[in-house]
Every structure is written in structure tokens, then in C-alpha cells.
CSV table of C-alpha atoms and ligand atoms in Angstrom, one decimal:
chain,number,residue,atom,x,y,z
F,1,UNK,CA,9.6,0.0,-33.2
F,2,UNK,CA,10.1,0.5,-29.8
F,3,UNK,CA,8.8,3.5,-28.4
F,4,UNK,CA,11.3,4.7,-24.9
F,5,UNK,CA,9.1,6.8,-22.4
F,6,UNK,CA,9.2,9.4,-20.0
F,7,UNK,CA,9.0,8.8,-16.3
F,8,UNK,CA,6.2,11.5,-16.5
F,9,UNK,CA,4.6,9.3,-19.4
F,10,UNK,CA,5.7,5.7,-16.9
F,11,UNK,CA,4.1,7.4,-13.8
F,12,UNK,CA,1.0,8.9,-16.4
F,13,UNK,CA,0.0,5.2,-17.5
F,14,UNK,CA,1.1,3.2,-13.5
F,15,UNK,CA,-1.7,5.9,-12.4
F,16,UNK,CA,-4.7,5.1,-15.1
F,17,UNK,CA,-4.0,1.6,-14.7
F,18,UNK,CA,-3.9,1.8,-10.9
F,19,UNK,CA,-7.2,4.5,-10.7
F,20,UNK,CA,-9.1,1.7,-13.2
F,21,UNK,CA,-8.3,-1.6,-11.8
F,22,UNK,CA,-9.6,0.0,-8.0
F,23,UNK,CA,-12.9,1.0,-9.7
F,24,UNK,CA,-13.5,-1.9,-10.8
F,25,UNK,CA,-12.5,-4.1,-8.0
F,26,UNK,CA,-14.6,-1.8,-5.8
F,27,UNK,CA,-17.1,-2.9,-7.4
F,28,UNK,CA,-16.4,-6.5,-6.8
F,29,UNK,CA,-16.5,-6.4,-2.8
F,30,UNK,CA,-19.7,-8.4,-1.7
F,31,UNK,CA,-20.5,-10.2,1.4
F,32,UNK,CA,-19.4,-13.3,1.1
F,33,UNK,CA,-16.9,-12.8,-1.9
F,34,UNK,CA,-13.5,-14.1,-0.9
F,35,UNK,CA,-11.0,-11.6,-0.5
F,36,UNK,CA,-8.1,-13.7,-2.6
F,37,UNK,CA,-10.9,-13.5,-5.6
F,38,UNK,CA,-10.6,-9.3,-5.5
F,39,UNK,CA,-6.5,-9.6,-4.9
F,40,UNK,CA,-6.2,-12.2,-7.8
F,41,UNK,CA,-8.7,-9.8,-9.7
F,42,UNK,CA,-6.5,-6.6,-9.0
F,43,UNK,CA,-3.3,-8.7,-9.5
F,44,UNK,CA,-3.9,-9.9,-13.3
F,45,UNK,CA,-5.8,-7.0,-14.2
F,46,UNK,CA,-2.9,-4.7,-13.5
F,47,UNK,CA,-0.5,-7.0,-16.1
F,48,UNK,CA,-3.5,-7.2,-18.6
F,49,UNK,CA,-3.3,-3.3,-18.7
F,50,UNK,CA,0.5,-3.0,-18.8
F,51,UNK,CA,2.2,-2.4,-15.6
F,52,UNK,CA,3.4,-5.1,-12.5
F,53,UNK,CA,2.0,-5.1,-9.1
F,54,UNK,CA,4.2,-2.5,-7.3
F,55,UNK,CA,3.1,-4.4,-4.1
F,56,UNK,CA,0.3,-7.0,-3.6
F,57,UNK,CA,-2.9,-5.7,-3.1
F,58,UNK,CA,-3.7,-4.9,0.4
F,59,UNK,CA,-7.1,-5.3,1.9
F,60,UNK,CA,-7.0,-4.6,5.4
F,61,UNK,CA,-10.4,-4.5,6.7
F,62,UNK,CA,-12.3,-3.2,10.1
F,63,UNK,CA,-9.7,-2.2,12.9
F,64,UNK,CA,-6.6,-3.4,10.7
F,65,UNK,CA,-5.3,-0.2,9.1
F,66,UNK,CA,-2.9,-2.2,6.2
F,67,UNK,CA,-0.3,-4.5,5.5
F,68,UNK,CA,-3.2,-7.3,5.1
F,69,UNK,CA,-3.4,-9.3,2.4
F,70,UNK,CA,-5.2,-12.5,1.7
F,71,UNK,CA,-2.5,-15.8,3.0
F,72,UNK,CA,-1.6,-18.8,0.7
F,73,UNK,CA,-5.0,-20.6,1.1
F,74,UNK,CA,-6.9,-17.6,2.7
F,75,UNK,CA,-10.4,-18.8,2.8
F,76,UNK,CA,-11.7,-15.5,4.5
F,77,UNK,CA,-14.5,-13.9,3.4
F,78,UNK,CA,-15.4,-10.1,3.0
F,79,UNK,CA,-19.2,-9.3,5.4
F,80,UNK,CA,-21.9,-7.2,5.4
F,81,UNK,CA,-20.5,-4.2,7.0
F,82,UNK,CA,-16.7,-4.5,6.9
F,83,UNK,CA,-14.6,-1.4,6.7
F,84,UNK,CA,-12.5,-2.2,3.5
F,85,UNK,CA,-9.6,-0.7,3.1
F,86,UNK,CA,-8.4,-1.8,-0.5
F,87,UNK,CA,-5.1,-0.1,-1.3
F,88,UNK,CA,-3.0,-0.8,-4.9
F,89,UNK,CA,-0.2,-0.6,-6.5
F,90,UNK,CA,1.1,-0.3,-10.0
F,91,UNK,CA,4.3,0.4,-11.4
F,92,UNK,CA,5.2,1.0,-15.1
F,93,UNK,CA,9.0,1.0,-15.5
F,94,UNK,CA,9.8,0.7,-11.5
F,95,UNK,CA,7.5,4.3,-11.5
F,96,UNK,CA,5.2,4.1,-8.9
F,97,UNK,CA,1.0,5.1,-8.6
F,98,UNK,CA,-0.2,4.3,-5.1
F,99,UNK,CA,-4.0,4.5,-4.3
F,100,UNK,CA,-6.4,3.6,-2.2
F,101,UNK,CA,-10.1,3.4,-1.4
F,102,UNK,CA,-12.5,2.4,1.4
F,103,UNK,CA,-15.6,0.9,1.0
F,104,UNK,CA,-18.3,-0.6,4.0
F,105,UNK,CA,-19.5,-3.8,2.6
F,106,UNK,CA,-23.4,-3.8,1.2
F,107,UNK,CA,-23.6,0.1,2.3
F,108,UNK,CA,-20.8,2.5,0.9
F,109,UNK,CA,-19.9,5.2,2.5
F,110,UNK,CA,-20.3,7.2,6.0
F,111,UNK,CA,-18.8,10.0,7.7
F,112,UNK,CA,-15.5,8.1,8.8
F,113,UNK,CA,-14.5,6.9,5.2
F,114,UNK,CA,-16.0,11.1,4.2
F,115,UNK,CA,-13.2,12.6,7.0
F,116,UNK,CA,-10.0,10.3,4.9
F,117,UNK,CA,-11.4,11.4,1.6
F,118,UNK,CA,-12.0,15.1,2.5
F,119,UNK,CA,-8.8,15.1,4.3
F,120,UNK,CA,-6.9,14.0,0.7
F,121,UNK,CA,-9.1,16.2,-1.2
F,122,UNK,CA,-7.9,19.2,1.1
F,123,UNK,CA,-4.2,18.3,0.9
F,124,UNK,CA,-4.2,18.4,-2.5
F,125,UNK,CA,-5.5,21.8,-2.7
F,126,UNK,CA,-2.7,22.9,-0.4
F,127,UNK,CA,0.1,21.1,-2.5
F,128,UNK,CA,2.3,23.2,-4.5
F,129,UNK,CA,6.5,23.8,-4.6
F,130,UNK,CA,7.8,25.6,-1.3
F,131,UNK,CA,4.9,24.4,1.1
F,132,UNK,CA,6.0,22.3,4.1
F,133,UNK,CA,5.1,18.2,4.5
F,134,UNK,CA,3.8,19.7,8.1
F,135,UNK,CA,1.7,22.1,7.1
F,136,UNK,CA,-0.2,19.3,4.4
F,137,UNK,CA,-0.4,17.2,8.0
F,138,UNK,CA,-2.2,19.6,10.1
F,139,UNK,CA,-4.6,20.4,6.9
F,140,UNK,CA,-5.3,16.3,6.9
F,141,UNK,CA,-5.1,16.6,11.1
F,142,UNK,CA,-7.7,19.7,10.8
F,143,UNK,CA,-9.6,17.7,8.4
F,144,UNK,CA,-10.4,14.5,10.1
F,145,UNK,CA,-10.9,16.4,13.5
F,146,UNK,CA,-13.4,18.4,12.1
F,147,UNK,CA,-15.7,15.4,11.7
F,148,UNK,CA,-15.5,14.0,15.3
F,149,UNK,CA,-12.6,11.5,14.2
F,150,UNK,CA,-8.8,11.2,15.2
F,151,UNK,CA,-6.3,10.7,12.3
F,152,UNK,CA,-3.7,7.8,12.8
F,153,UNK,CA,-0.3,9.1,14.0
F,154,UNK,CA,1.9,6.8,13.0
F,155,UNK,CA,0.4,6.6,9.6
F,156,UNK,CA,2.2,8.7,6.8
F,157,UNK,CA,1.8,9.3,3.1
F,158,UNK,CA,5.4,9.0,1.5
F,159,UNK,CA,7.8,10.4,-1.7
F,160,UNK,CA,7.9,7.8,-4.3
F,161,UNK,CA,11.3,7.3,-6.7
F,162,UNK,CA,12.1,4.8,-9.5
F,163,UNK,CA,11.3,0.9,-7.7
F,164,UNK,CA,11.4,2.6,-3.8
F,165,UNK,CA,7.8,3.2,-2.2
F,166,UNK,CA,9.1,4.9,0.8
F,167,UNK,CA,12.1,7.1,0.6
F,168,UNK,CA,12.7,8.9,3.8
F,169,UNK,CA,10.5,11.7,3.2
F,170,UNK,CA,6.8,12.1,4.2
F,171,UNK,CA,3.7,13.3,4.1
F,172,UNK,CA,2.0,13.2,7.7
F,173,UNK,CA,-1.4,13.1,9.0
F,174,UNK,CA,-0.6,15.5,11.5
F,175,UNK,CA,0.8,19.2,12.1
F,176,UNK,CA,4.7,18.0,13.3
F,177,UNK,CA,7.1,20.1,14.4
F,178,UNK,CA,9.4,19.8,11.5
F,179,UNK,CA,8.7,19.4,7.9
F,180,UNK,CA,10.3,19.0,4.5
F,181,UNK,CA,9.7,21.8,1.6
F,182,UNK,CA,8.0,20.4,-1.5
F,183,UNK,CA,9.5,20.3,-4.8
F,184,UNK,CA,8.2,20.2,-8.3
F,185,UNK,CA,9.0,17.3,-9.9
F,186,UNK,CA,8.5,15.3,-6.5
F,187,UNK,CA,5.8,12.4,-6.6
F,188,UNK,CA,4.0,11.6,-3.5
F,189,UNK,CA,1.9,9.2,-2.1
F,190,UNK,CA,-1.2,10.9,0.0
F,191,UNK,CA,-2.9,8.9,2.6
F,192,UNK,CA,-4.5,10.4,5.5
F,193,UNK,CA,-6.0,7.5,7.9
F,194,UNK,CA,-9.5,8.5,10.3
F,195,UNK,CA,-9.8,6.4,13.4
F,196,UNK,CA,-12.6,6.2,15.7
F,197,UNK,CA,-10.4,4.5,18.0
F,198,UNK,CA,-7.1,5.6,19.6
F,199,UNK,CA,-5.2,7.1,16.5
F,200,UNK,CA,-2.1,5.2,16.4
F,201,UNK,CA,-1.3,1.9,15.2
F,202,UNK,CA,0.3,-1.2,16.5
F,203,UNK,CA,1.8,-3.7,14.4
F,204,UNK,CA,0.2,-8.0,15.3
F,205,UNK,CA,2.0,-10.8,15.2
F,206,UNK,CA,2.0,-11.5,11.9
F,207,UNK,CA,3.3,-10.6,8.6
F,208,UNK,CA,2.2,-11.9,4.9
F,209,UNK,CA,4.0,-9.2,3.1
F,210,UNK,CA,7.5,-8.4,3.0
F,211,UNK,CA,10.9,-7.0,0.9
F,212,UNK,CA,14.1,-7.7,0.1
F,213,UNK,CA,16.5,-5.1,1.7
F,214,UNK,CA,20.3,-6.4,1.3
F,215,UNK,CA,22.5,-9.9,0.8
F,216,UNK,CA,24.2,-11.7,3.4
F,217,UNK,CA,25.5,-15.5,3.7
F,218,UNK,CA,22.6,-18.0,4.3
F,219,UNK,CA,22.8,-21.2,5.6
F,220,UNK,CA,19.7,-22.1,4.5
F,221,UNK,CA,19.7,-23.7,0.9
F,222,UNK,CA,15.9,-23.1,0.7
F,223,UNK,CA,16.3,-19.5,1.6
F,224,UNK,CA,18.7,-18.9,-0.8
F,225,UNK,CA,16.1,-19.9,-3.8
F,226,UNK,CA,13.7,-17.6,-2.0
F,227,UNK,CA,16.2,-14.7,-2.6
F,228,UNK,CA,17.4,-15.3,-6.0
F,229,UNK,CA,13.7,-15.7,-7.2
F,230,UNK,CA,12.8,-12.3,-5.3
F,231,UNK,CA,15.7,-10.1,-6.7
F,232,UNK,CA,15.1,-11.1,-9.8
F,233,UNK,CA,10.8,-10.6,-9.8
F,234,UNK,CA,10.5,-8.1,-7.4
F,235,UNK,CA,13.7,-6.4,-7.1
F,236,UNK,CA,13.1,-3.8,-3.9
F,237,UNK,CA,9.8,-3.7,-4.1
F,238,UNK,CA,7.1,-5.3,-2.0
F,239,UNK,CA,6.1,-9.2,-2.6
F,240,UNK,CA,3.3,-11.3,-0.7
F,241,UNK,CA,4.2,-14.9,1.2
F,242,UNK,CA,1.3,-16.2,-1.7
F,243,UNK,CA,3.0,-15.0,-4.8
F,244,UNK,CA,6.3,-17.7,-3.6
F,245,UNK,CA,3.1,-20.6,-2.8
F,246,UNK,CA,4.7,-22.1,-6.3
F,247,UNK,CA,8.5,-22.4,-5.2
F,248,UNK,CA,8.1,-25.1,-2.4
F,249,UNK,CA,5.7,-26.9,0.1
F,250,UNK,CA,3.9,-24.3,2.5
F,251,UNK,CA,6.3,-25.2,5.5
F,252,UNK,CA,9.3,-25.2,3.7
F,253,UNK,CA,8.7,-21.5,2.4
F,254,UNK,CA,7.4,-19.8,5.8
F,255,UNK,CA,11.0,-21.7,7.1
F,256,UNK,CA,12.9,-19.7,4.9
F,257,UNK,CA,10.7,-17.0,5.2
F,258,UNK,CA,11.3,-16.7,8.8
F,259,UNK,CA,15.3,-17.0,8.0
F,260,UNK,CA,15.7,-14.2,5.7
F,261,UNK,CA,13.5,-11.9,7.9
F,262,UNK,CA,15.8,-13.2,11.2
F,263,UNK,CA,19.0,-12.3,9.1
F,264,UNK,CA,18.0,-8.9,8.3
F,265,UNK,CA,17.8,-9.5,4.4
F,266,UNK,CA,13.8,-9.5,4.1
F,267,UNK,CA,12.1,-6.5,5.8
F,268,UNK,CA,8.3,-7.9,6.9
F,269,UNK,CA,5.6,-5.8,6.9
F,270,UNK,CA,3.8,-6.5,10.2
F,271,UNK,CA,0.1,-6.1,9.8
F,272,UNK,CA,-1.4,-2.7,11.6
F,273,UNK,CA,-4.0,-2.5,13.2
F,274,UNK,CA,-5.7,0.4,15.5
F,275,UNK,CA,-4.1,0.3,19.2
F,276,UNK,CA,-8.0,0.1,20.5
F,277,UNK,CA,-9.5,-1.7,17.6
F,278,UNK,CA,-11.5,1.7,16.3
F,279,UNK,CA,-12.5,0.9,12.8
F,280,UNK,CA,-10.2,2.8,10.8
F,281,UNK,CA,-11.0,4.2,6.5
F,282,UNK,CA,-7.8,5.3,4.4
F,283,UNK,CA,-8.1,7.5,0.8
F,284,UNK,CA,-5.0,7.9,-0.8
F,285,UNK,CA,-3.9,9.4,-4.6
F,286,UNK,CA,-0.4,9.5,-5.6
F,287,UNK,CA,0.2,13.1,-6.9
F,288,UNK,CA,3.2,14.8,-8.8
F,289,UNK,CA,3.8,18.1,-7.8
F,290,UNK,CA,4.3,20.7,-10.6
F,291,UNK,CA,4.4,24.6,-11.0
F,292,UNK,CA,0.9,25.0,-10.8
F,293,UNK,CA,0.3,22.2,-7.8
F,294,UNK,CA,-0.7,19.0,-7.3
F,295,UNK,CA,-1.4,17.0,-10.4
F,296,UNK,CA,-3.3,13.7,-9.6
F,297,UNK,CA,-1.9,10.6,-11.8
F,298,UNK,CA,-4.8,8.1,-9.6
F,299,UNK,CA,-7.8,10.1,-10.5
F,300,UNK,CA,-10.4,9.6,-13.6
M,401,MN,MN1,-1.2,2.6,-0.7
M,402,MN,MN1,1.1,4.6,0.2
């Protein structure tokens, strides 16, 4: 018989799914392992567990803070000593977990990947109904200065709702001047970004991921398949150039591509990365806020 759940239960099971497949690919990340290999590996793992990619797995490594993630025949390569910032998403139901970790190739950890995850570790604590989004930014902004490092301005963890990954409201990773009051029963995504470089980001050239965001008239026959296939898979959630790599020739597809993003229908995510190339780590945990705090749905 089939058994309806929750959105506590959906957002329960997106976060064990999405706290077990990043272990594991974690543990994958070698020099010389090819970053589509870990994005496949996250990718199928997720379904095998239950849920759908909320967004394709993101692996933005060294000065790129996010928004990469590995090209239709990406033949790049993960080295010994890359900041990897490996950020997932699984969603049971359209409900959302978000989470991230980074990871230095053949070596771990140091004090710039310790200032994000301290800096998520304290917001947490600090989470609970009536405290303001600005006062969980200067925490994560008190944080990350502490250890000699700049957070990244421009960088924000978000509220989550049913199939939307950003609403409007968000978590900073600074004190700002105005702030939204916290509510139990709101989901958030937590992300404070350490820099040592500038501590803002600046979008490239490029972008390899991207979302649908209304209709309009297209002229373009082969931009109009693009569209009906994304509504129907991916609805308003995030999709990656490769997961369309089986709808038609390379050219064709970044044609259409580049029509639906110039007629406002597809948003593209521009890759980020840090305004003076600092190397920048991310730690994020998607957390619904309850009576008693900050429950975290991407922990162990
Ligand atoms: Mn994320
Ligand atoms: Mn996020």
C-alpha cells in the first residue's frame, strides 16, 4: 500500500540521503580521479537511495567558490592539493536537503576549510525562532575573522520551500544592517564561505548550470524540446548543460541553450569565483528550525 509522508518525514529522508552520498563521495576525491566520475557517483547514488538530484552536484574547486560542475565531456582532473568544494543536493518529494563539504586533495583539512565549518557549527548554536538572519551573519562574520580569514560577501545561505532552493530570504555571512526573524517550521540552507582572498565573488564567463524560470514564444524549434524536456524533469529546480548531452548534438544544445537563457526563460548560473583568486572552502547543513533550535537534517 502506499504509504503518503510528511514534508518533515520528505525533508528527514532528502537529508540522510544527501549527509550519506557526500561521505562517501568525499572519500572518492583523489589526484587524478576525474571530477565527472564523483558527479556521476553522487548523481546515481542519490536515485539508488530514493530521492532526485535537487541540483547537479557542484564541485567547484581552488578560487571558484560554486556553480562548477564537470561539462559534457569534462576530461578535468581533481590534483594534489585542490581546494574542493563539493556541494549536493537531494530532494524527496520537491523537499529540499542542501550540503556541502570541502576537502584539499591528498591532505584534508587546514585552518581555512576549520574557519567555514566552525562558522556553521556556531550558527547553528545561535538558530532558534525570533533570532534575526543578521545576527547568524555576524556569528559566521565573527567566526571566520577570528581565524585570519574574510568571509565572502556576496555569498548567502538561503530558506528552502517545496521544489524552490532560494526563496528571497537569507542567511548571510555577514552582520547586515537588516535581517529577517526566524520562524519554526522554516528550513534553511547554512553556508558560510572563508576566503583568503578578497571576500566577494565575481561571476566568469561561463555557465554549465542553469533553471527554467517562465514561458515565452521561441523561435527556435530546438529550444523548444530543450524546454518541454526541462519542465517536465526538472521542473524549477536546477539542471546541468550534461544531463541534456542525450537530446541532440553538442552544438545544437549549447544553440538552444544560449536562446532560452537570451529570452529570459532559463536563468544560468554563472560560475563564481573569488574577485582576487584567494582559495576559498564552503560548509553548509540544511537545518529546520524548531522550538528548541536548529535541528540538522544533513548530519550523521
Ligand atoms: Mn549547497
Ligand atoms: Mn545552498
Amino acid at each position: 500500500m502506499e504509504q503518503s509522508s510528511s514534508p518533515y518525514e520528505s525533508y528527514k529522508k532528502a537529508g540522510k540521503i544527501a549527509a550519506k552520498v557526500l561521505d562517501e563521495a568525499i572519500k572518492l576525491i583523489k589526484p587524478e580521479v576525474k571530477l565527472v566520475e564523483i558527479a556521476d557517483f553522487v548523481e546515481r547514488k542519490i536515485v539508488e537511495l530514493g530521492g532526485k538530484p535537487a541540483f547537479p552536484c557542484n564541485i567547484s574547486i581552488n578560487e571558484r567558490a560554486a556553480h562548477y560542475t564537470p561539462k559534457i565531456g569534462d576530461e578535468s582532473v581533481f590534483k594534489e592539493g585542490d581546494y574542493v568544494k563539493l556541494d549536493i543536493g537531494v530532494h524527496v518529494d520537491g523537499y529540499i536537503a542542501d550540503v556541502a563539504k570541502t576537502v584539499i586533495v591528498g591532505s584534508g583539512r587546514d585552518d581555512l576549510i576549520r574557519a567555514s565549518e566552525d562558522a556553521l557549527k556556531e550558527a547553528i548554536k545561535a538558530i532558534e525562532p525570533g533570532v534575526s538572519t543578521s545576527y547568524v551573519g555576524g556569528i559566521i562574520e565573527e567566526t571566520i575573522k577570528s581565524y585570519g580569514y574574510k568571509p565572502i560577501i556576496n555569498l548567502t545561505g538561503h530558506k528552502l520551500e517545496r521544489y524552490r532552493l532560494h526563496t528571497g530570504s537569507v542567511i548571510p555571512n555577514v552582520k547586515t544592517a537588516s535581517g529577517e526573524v526566524i520562524k519554526a517550521g522554516d528550513v534553511y540552507a547554512i553556508e558560510p564561505f572563508a576566503t583568503n582572498g578578497f571576500g566577494k565573488v565575481v561571476d566568469e564567463s561561463e555557465a554549465v548550470i542553469f533553471r527554467y524560470i517562465r514561458d515565452k514564444p521561441l523561435r527556435l524549434r530546438d529550444a523548444r524540446i530543450v524546454l518541454q524536456h526541462v519542465k517536465k524533469e526538472y521542473k524549477t529546480l536546477p539542471f546541468a548543460e550534461r544531463w541534456l548531452a542525450d537530446l541532440m548534438p553538442k552544438l545544437k544544445l549549447y544553440n538552444a541553450l544560449r536562446h532560452l537563457v537570451y529570452n529570459q526563460v532559463f536563468h544560468a548560473y554563472f560560475i563564481l569565483r573569488e574577485k582576487n583568486r584567494g582559495m576559498v572552502s564552503q560548509a553548509e547543513h540544511t537545518v529546520i528550525v524548531t522550538e528548541k533550535g536548529a535541528e540538522v537534517i544533513t548530519g550523521k
